[in-house]
CSV table of C-alpha atoms in Angstrom, one decimal:
chain,number,residue,atom,x,y,z
A,1,MET,CA,-22.2,39.9,84.7
A,2,GLU,CA,-24.5,41.0,82.0
A,3,GLU,CA,-27.2,38.2,81.2
A,4,ILE,CA,-27.5,37.7,77.2
A,5,VAL,CA,-31.0,36.7,76.1
A,6,ALA,CA,-31.4,35.3,72.8
A,7,THR,CA,-33.9,37.2,70.5
A,8,ASP,CA,-35.6,36.1,67.2
A,9,THR,CA,-35.2,38.2,63.9
A,10,ASP,CA,-38.1,40.6,64.9
A,11,GLY,CA,-35.9,41.4,68.3
A,12,GLN,CA,-38.5,39.5,70.3
A,13,GLU,CA,-37.0,37.4,73.1
A,14,LYS,CA,-36.9,33.7,72.3
A,15,GLU,CA,-37.7,30.9,74.5
A,16,PRO,CA,-34.9,28.7,75.6
A,17,GLU,CA,-34.7,25.3,74.0
A,18,ASN,CA,-36.4,22.7,76.2
A,19,PRO,CA,-35.5,19.1,75.4
A,20,ALA,CA,-38.5,17.9,77.4
A,21,ALA,CA,-40.9,20.0,75.8
A,22,GLN,CA,-39.3,18.9,72.5
A,23,ALA,CA,-40.1,15.0,73.5
A,24,ALA,CA,-43.7,15.8,74.5
A,25,GLU,CA,-44.2,17.2,71.4
A,26,GLU,CA,-44.0,13.8,69.6
A,27,THR,CA,-46.9,12.1,69.0
A,28,PRO,CA,-47.7,8.5,70.2
A,29,ARG,CA,-47.5,7.7,66.4
A,30,SER,CA,-44.1,8.9,66.2
A,31,LYS,CA,-43.0,7.2,69.1
A,32,LYS,CA,-44.0,3.9,67.8
A,33,VAL,CA,-42.7,4.3,64.3
A,34,LYS,CA,-39.3,5.1,66.1
A,35,GLU,CA,-39.7,2.2,68.3
A,36,ARG,CA,-40.3,0.0,65.3
A,37,LYS,CA,-37.3,1.1,63.4
A,38,ASN,CA,-35.0,0.4,66.3
A,39,ARG,CA,-36.4,-2.7,66.8
A,40,ARG,CA,-36.1,-3.6,63.1
A,41,LYS,CA,-32.3,-2.4,63.3
A,42,ALA,CA,-31.6,-4.7,66.2
A,43,GLY,CA,-32.9,-7.5,64.7
A,44,GLU,CA,-31.1,-7.2,61.7
A,45,LYS,CA,-28.1,-6.4,63.4
A,46,ALA,CA,-28.7,-9.9,65.4
A,47,LYS,CA,-29.5,-11.6,62.2
A,48,GLN,CA,-25.9,-10.6,60.7
A,49,TYR,CA,-24.0,-11.6,63.9
A,50,ALA,CA,-26.0,-15.0,63.8
A,51,PHE,CA,-24.9,-15.8,60.2
A,52,LEU,CA,-21.5,-14.6,60.8
A,53,ALA,CA,-21.1,-17.1,63.7
A,54,PHE,CA,-22.9,-19.8,61.6
A,55,ALA,CA,-20.5,-19.2,58.6
A,56,ILE,CA,-17.5,-19.5,60.8
A,57,LEU,CA,-18.6,-22.6,62.7
A,58,LEU,CA,-19.7,-24.4,59.2
A,59,SER,CA,-16.1,-23.3,57.6
A,60,GLY,CA,-14.2,-24.8,60.3
A,61,ILE,CA,-16.0,-28.0,60.4
A,62,LEU,CA,-16.0,-28.2,56.5
A,63,ARG,CA,-12.3,-27.3,56.1
A,64,ALA,CA,-11.0,-29.6,59.4
A,65,PHE,CA,-13.1,-32.6,58.1
A,66,GLY,CA,-11.8,-32.5,54.4
A,67,VAL,CA,-8.2,-32.4,55.7
A,68,HIS,CA,-8.4,-35.1,58.2
A,69,PHE,CA,-10.9,-37.5,56.3
A,70,PHE,CA,-10.0,-37.2,52.7
A,71,ILE,CA,-6.6,-35.3,52.4
A,72,LEU,CA,-4.1,-36.9,55.2
A,73,PRO,CA,-4.6,-40.6,54.9
A,74,HIS,CA,-3.7,-40.3,50.9
A,75,ASP,CA,-0.4,-38.7,51.5
A,76,PHE,CA,-0.6,-35.7,49.5
A,77,ALA,CA,-0.1,-32.0,50.3
A,78,VAL,CA,-2.4,-29.1,49.0
A,79,GLY,CA,-1.2,-25.7,48.7
A,80,GLY,CA,-0.8,-23.1,51.2
A,81,VAL,CA,-0.1,-23.4,54.9
A,82,THR,CA,-2.7,-26.3,54.8
A,83,GLY,CA,-0.1,-28.1,52.9
A,84,ILE,CA,2.9,-27.3,54.7
A,85,ALA,CA,1.1,-28.6,57.9
A,86,THR,CA,-0.3,-31.9,56.5
A,87,MET,CA,3.4,-32.7,55.6
A,88,LEU,CA,4.8,-31.6,58.8
A,89,GLU,CA,2.3,-34.0,60.3
A,90,ASN,CA,3.3,-36.7,58.2
A,91,SER,CA,6.6,-36.5,59.1
A,92,THR,CA,6.5,-35.7,63.0
A,93,GLY,CA,3.0,-37.2,63.9
A,94,LEU,CA,1.7,-34.2,65.3
A,95,SER,CA,-1.4,-32.8,64.4
A,96,SER,CA,-1.5,-30.6,61.3
A,97,GLY,CA,-4.1,-28.4,63.7
A,98,ILE,CA,-0.8,-27.4,65.9
A,99,TYR,CA,1.3,-26.5,62.8
A,100,MET,CA,-1.7,-24.8,61.1
A,101,PHE,CA,-2.2,-22.8,64.3
A,102,ALA,CA,1.5,-21.9,65.0
A,103,ILE,CA,1.9,-20.5,61.2
A,104,ASN,CA,-1.2,-18.7,61.0
A,105,MET,CA,-1.3,-16.8,64.3
A,106,PRO,CA,1.7,-14.3,63.8
A,107,LEU,CA,0.2,-13.6,60.2
A,108,LEU,CA,-3.0,-12.7,61.8
A,109,ILE,CA,-1.5,-10.6,64.6
A,110,ALA,CA,0.1,-8.4,62.0
A,111,ALA,CA,-3.0,-8.5,59.9
A,112,PHE,CA,-4.7,-7.0,63.1
A,113,PHE,CA,-2.8,-4.2,63.0
A,114,LEU,CA,-2.1,-3.7,59.0
A,115,ILE,CA,-4.9,-4.7,57.4
A,116,SER,CA,-8.1,-4.7,59.5
A,117,LYS,CA,-9.3,-5.6,63.0
A,118,ARG,CA,-12.2,-7.2,61.4
A,119,PHE,CA,-10.6,-9.3,58.8
A,120,ALA,CA,-8.0,-10.3,61.5
A,121,VAL,CA,-10.5,-11.4,64.4
A,122,THR,CA,-12.8,-13.1,61.7
A,123,SER,CA,-9.9,-15.0,59.9
A,124,ALA,CA,-8.6,-16.1,63.4
A,125,LEU,CA,-11.9,-17.6,64.8
A,126,GLY,CA,-12.1,-19.5,61.7
A,127,ILE,CA,-8.3,-20.9,61.8
A,128,VAL,CA,-8.7,-21.4,65.7
A,129,LEU,CA,-11.8,-23.5,65.1
A,130,GLN,CA,-10.4,-25.6,62.4
A,131,SER,CA,-7.2,-26.3,64.1
A,132,GLY,CA,-8.9,-27.2,67.3
A,133,LEU,CA,-11.1,-29.7,65.2
A,134,LEU,CA,-8.1,-31.1,63.6
A,135,ILE,CA,-6.3,-31.8,67.0
A,136,LEU,CA,-9.6,-33.1,68.3
A,137,LEU,CA,-10.1,-35.4,65.4
A,138,LYS,CA,-6.7,-36.9,65.8
A,139,ALA,CA,-6.6,-37.4,69.4
A,140,ILE,CA,-9.9,-39.5,69.4
A,141,ASP,CA,-8.7,-41.2,66.4
A,142,PHE,CA,-11.9,-40.3,64.0
A,143,PRO,CA,-12.1,-42.5,60.9
A,144,GLN,CA,-10.6,-41.7,57.8
A,145,TYR,CA,-11.2,-42.3,54.2
A,146,ASP,CA,-8.4,-45.1,53.6
A,147,GLU,CA,-10.4,-48.4,53.1
A,148,GLU,CA,-8.9,-50.4,50.7
A,149,THR,CA,-11.4,-49.6,48.3
A,150,ALA,CA,-10.9,-46.0,48.7
A,151,ASN,CA,-10.4,-43.9,45.6
A,152,ALA,CA,-7.4,-41.2,45.9
A,153,VAL,CA,-9.0,-38.9,43.0
A,154,LEU,CA,-12.5,-39.3,44.6
A,155,ALA,CA,-11.0,-38.3,48.3
A,156,ALA,CA,-8.9,-35.5,46.5
A,157,VAL,CA,-12.2,-34.1,44.8
A,158,ALA,CA,-14.1,-34.1,47.8
A,159,GLY,CA,-11.5,-32.8,50.1
A,160,GLY,CA,-11.1,-29.9,47.7
A,161,VAL,CA,-14.9,-29.4,47.8
A,162,LEU,CA,-15.2,-29.3,51.6
A,163,GLY,CA,-12.2,-27.1,51.8
A,164,GLY,CA,-13.3,-24.6,48.7
A,165,ALA,CA,-16.8,-24.3,50.3
A,166,GLY,CA,-15.4,-23.7,53.7
A,167,GLY,CA,-12.9,-21.2,52.4
A,168,GLY,CA,-15.7,-19.4,50.3
A,169,LEU,CA,-18.0,-18.9,53.3
A,170,MET,CA,-14.9,-16.9,55.3
A,171,LEU,CA,-14.5,-14.8,52.1
A,172,LYS,CA,-18.0,-14.3,51.6
A,173,ILE,CA,-18.1,-12.9,55.5
A,174,GLY,CA,-14.8,-10.8,55.1
A,175,GLY,CA,-12.5,-13.2,56.6
A,176,SER,CA,-10.0,-15.7,55.0
A,177,CYS,CA,-8.6,-19.2,55.6
A,178,GLY,CA,-5.2,-17.7,56.6
A,179,GLY,CA,-1.8,-18.5,55.1
A,180,THR,CA,-1.4,-17.2,51.6
A,181,ASP,CA,-4.6,-15.3,51.6
A,182,VAL,CA,-3.3,-12.9,54.4
A,183,ILE,CA,-0.1,-12.7,52.8
A,184,ALA,CA,-1.6,-11.8,49.4
A,185,THR,CA,-3.9,-9.0,51.2
A,186,PHE,CA,-0.6,-7.6,52.7
A,187,ILE,CA,0.8,-7.5,49.3
A,188,TYR,CA,-2.3,-6.2,47.5
A,189,LYS,CA,-2.7,-3.5,50.2
A,190,ARG,CA,1.0,-2.3,49.7
A,191,PHE,CA,1.0,-2.7,45.8
A,192,SER,CA,-2.7,-2.6,44.6
A,193,ALA,CA,-1.5,-3.1,41.0
A,194,THR,CA,0.0,-6.6,41.8
A,195,ASN,CA,-1.5,-9.6,40.3
A,196,VAL,CA,-2.4,-11.0,43.7
A,197,SER,CA,-3.9,-14.4,42.2
A,198,TRP,CA,-0.9,-15.1,40.3
A,199,PHE,CA,1.2,-14.7,43.6
A,200,ILE,CA,-1.1,-16.9,45.6
A,201,PHE,CA,-0.7,-19.5,42.5
A,202,ILE,CA,3.1,-19.3,42.7
A,203,LEU,CA,3.1,-20.0,46.9
A,204,ASP,CA,0.8,-22.7,46.4
A,205,SER,CA,2.6,-24.4,43.5
A,206,THR,CA,5.6,-24.1,45.4
A,207,VAL,CA,4.1,-26.0,48.2
A,208,VAL,CA,2.7,-28.8,45.9
A,209,LEU,CA,6.3,-28.9,43.9
A,210,VAL,CA,7.9,-29.5,47.2
A,211,SER,CA,5.7,-32.3,48.0
A,212,PHE,CA,7.0,-34.5,45.1
A,213,PHE,CA,10.2,-35.1,47.0
A,214,PHE,CA,8.7,-35.2,50.3
A,215,TYR,CA,6.4,-38.2,49.1
A,216,GLY,CA,8.8,-40.5,47.8
A,217,ASN,CA,9.6,-38.5,44.3
A,218,THR,CA,6.6,-39.6,42.7
A,219,LEU,CA,3.9,-37.4,40.5
A,220,THR,CA,0.7,-39.0,42.1
A,221,PRO,CA,0.8,-36.5,45.2
A,222,VAL,CA,1.3,-33.6,42.9
A,223,LEU,CA,-1.3,-34.6,40.5
A,224,LEU,CA,-3.7,-35.3,43.6
A,225,ALA,CA,-2.9,-31.9,44.7
A,226,LEU,CA,-4.0,-29.9,41.6
A,227,VAL,CA,-7.2,-32.1,41.5
A,228,GLU,CA,-7.9,-30.7,44.9
A,229,MET,CA,-6.9,-27.3,44.4
A,230,PHE,CA,-9.1,-27.2,41.0
A,231,ALA,CA,-12.2,-28.5,42.9
A,232,SER,CA,-11.8,-26.0,45.8
A,233,ALA,CA,-11.6,-23.2,43.6
A,234,ARG,CA,-14.9,-24.5,41.7
A,235,ALA,CA,-16.7,-24.8,45.1
A,236,SER,CA,-15.2,-21.4,46.5
A,237,GLU,CA,-16.6,-19.7,43.4
A,238,THR,CA,-20.2,-21.1,43.6
A,239,ILE,CA,-20.3,-20.0,47.2
A,240,LEU,CA,-19.1,-16.5,46.4
A,241,TYR,CA,-21.0,-15.9,43.4
A,242,GLY,CA,-24.0,-18.4,43.7
A,243,LEU,CA,-25.6,-20.5,41.3
A,244,ASN,CA,-26.8,-17.4,39.5
A,245,ALA,CA,-23.8,-16.9,37.4
A,246,ALA,CA,-24.5,-16.2,33.9
A,247,LEU,CA,-22.6,-14.8,30.6
A,248,LYS,CA,-23.0,-11.5,29.3
A,249,PHE,CA,-22.9,-11.0,25.3
A,250,GLU,CA,-21.9,-7.6,24.1
A,251,ILE,CA,-22.7,-7.4,20.3
A,252,ILE,CA,-21.8,-4.9,17.4
A,253,THR,CA,-24.6,-5.8,14.6
A,254,SER,CA,-26.0,-3.8,11.4
A,255,SER,CA,-29.1,-6.0,12.1
A,256,PRO,CA,-30.0,-4.8,15.6
A,257,THR,CA,-34.0,-5.4,15.1
A,258,GLU,CA,-33.8,-8.9,13.4
A,259,LEU,CA,-31.2,-10.3,16.0
A,260,SER,CA,-33.0,-9.0,19.3
A,261,ASP,CA,-36.3,-10.1,18.1
A,262,GLU,CA,-35.0,-13.8,17.5
A,263,LEU,CA,-32.8,-13.7,20.7
A,264,MET,CA,-36.0,-12.6,22.7
A,265,LYS,CA,-38.3,-14.9,21.0
A,266,LYS,CA,-36.0,-18.1,21.2
A,267,LEU,CA,-34.2,-17.5,24.2
A,268,HIS,CA,-36.7,-15.6,26.1
A,269,ARG,CA,-34.2,-13.0,27.3
A,270,GLY,CA,-34.0,-9.4,27.5
A,271,VAL,CA,-31.9,-7.4,25.0
A,272,THR,CA,-30.6,-3.9,25.6
A,273,ALA,CA,-29.5,-1.7,22.4
A,274,ILE,CA,-26.9,0.8,22.6
A,275,GLU,CA,-26.0,3.4,19.7
A,276,ALA,CA,-22.5,3.1,18.8
A,277,ARG,CA,-19.8,4.1,15.9
A,278,GLY,CA,-17.4,2.1,14.4
A,279,MET,CA,-14.2,4.7,14.6
A,280,TYR,CA,-12.5,2.8,11.7
A,281,THR,CA,-15.2,3.1,9.2
A,282,ASP,CA,-17.0,5.9,10.8
A,283,THR,CA,-20.3,4.6,10.5
A,284,GLY,CA,-23.1,3.8,12.7
A,285,LYS,CA,-23.6,0.7,14.5
A,286,THR,CA,-25.8,-0.7,17.4
A,287,MET,CA,-24.5,-2.8,20.4
A,288,LEU,CA,-26.8,-5.3,21.8
A,289,VAL,CA,-26.1,-6.3,25.5
A,290,CYS,CA,-27.8,-9.4,26.4
A,291,VAL,CA,-27.4,-11.9,29.7
A,292,VAL,CA,-27.9,-15.7,29.3
A,293,ARG,CA,-27.7,-18.7,31.2
A,294,ARG,CA,-24.6,-20.7,30.5
A,295,SER,CA,-26.9,-23.6,29.3
A,296,GLN,CA,-28.2,-21.2,26.6
A,297,VAL,CA,-24.5,-20.3,25.2
A,298,SER,CA,-24.8,-23.0,22.4
A,299,SER,CA,-28.0,-21.7,21.4
A,300,PHE,CA,-27.0,-18.1,21.2
A,301,GLN,CA,-24.0,-18.9,19.3
A,302,LYS,CA,-26.0,-20.9,16.9
A,303,ILE,CA,-28.3,-17.4,16.3
A,304,LEU,CA,-25.2,-15.3,15.8
A,305,LYS,CA,-24.1,-17.5,13.0
A,306,LYS,CA,-26.7,-16.4,11.0
A,307,TYR,CA,-25.6,-12.7,11.1
A,308,PRO,CA,-22.2,-12.7,9.5
A,309,ASP,CA,-21.8,-9.0,10.0
A,310,THR,CA,-22.1,-9.4,13.7
A,311,PHE,CA,-19.0,-8.8,16.0
A,312,ALA,CA,-19.5,-10.4,19.5
A,313,TYR,CA,-17.7,-10.9,22.8
A,314,ILE,CA,-18.5,-12.8,26.2
A,315,SER,CA,-17.9,-11.8,29.8
A,316,PRO,CA,-18.7,-13.4,32.8
A,317,THR,CA,-20.9,-12.1,35.3
A,318,SER,CA,-20.8,-13.1,39.1
A,319,GLU,CA,-24.5,-12.9,40.2
A,320,VAL,CA,-27.4,-12.0,38.2
A,321,ILE,CA,-30.6,-10.4,39.5
A,322,GLY,CA,-33.9,-9.5,37.8
A,323,ASN,CA,-36.3,-11.3,35.8
A,324,GLY,CA,-35.4,-14.7,34.7
A,325,PHE,CA,-32.4,-15.0,37.0
A,326,LYS,CA,-32.6,-14.4,41.1
A,327,SER,CA,-35.6,-12.5,42.5
A,328,LYS,CA,-35.3,-8.9,42.6
A,329,ILE,CA,-34.4,-7.5,46.0
A,330,SER,CA,-37.4,-5.7,47.4
A,331,PRO,CA,-36.9,-2.3,48.6
A,332,ASP,CA,-37.3,-1.3,52.4
A,333,ASN,CA,-40.7,0.0,53.7
C-alpha cells in the first residue's frame, strides 16, 4: 500500500503535526493566562450556582411563611394554586403544602418535556421547598398572626409582599411559582400572540370569586385577596426590575434648545435630540428623549407647560444603567 506524505505549496514534505510539540511551544506566561481564565470561569459558575440555590431557598421560605403566618389564619384565598390549597386546608384540615405539591407536580412534569428542563427543575425545587415548609410549620404548630389585635388588611399586605418577593426571585432566576404561571407559559409557547397576563388574571380572579362562596358569601375574603394580589404584584415588580425603575419622556417640540437647556439645568438629566418630521404638516421637528426618576415627573411636567407647541408621551423603563442611576457595568478585563 502506497504511503501518502503531506507536502506544502512548494512541494516539500511537511512535518506531521505533533500535539506535544505544540504544547511545548506554549510559554509559561500563556499558560498562566489560560489558567487564570479557567479559574475565573469556574469562579463565575460557582457564584451562579450559589445565587441560584440561595434564591430558591429564600423564595421558598418567604412564600411558605407568608401563607402560613398571614394568609391562613384570616380565612381568605389568594389567586392561583395557592388559593385553592388554602381553601382545601380550611375544609379538610390537611396542610396546604400537600395540595400545593399534588397540584403543581403534574404541571411541572409536563413542563419538563414541553417547555424547558431548567425551568421545570428550578420551579420544582422551589415548590418542593415551599410545600415541605408549609407541612412542617403546620406539624409543629408554628405561631400565626391571629391575635385579637391582628389586622386582616395588614396581614393581606404583608402576605402579599412576602409572596411577591419570593415569586419575583423565582422569575429572576428563570423559574416560576407553579400553578397559573406554568399554564400561562404553556399557552404562550403554543400561542405567542396571546395576552398571557390577562389569562393569568382570569385564572386568579376565578379562584378569588369562588372564595366568596367558600367563606360564607361575604365580600371580606374577596377584598382581602385583592389587597394581597396588589401587594404581591408590586413586590414582584420591585424584585424583577429593581429600584432603578424610571420614566422615559419622548418630546416632539419646535423649541429643542430652550427646552433641553432647562431640563438639564433644573433636573440635571441628560437629553438626546433626534431629528424628526411631522408627516401631517410636512415640517421639520426635533424629538427629545429624556429619562427621569419618578420623583421628578411633577417638575418635568411643570417645565413642559411652558412650551405649548410641545407634544410628549411617557413610557416606563425597567432598569436604568448609567450616570445618575445605577452604576455602569464594568467591561471584562
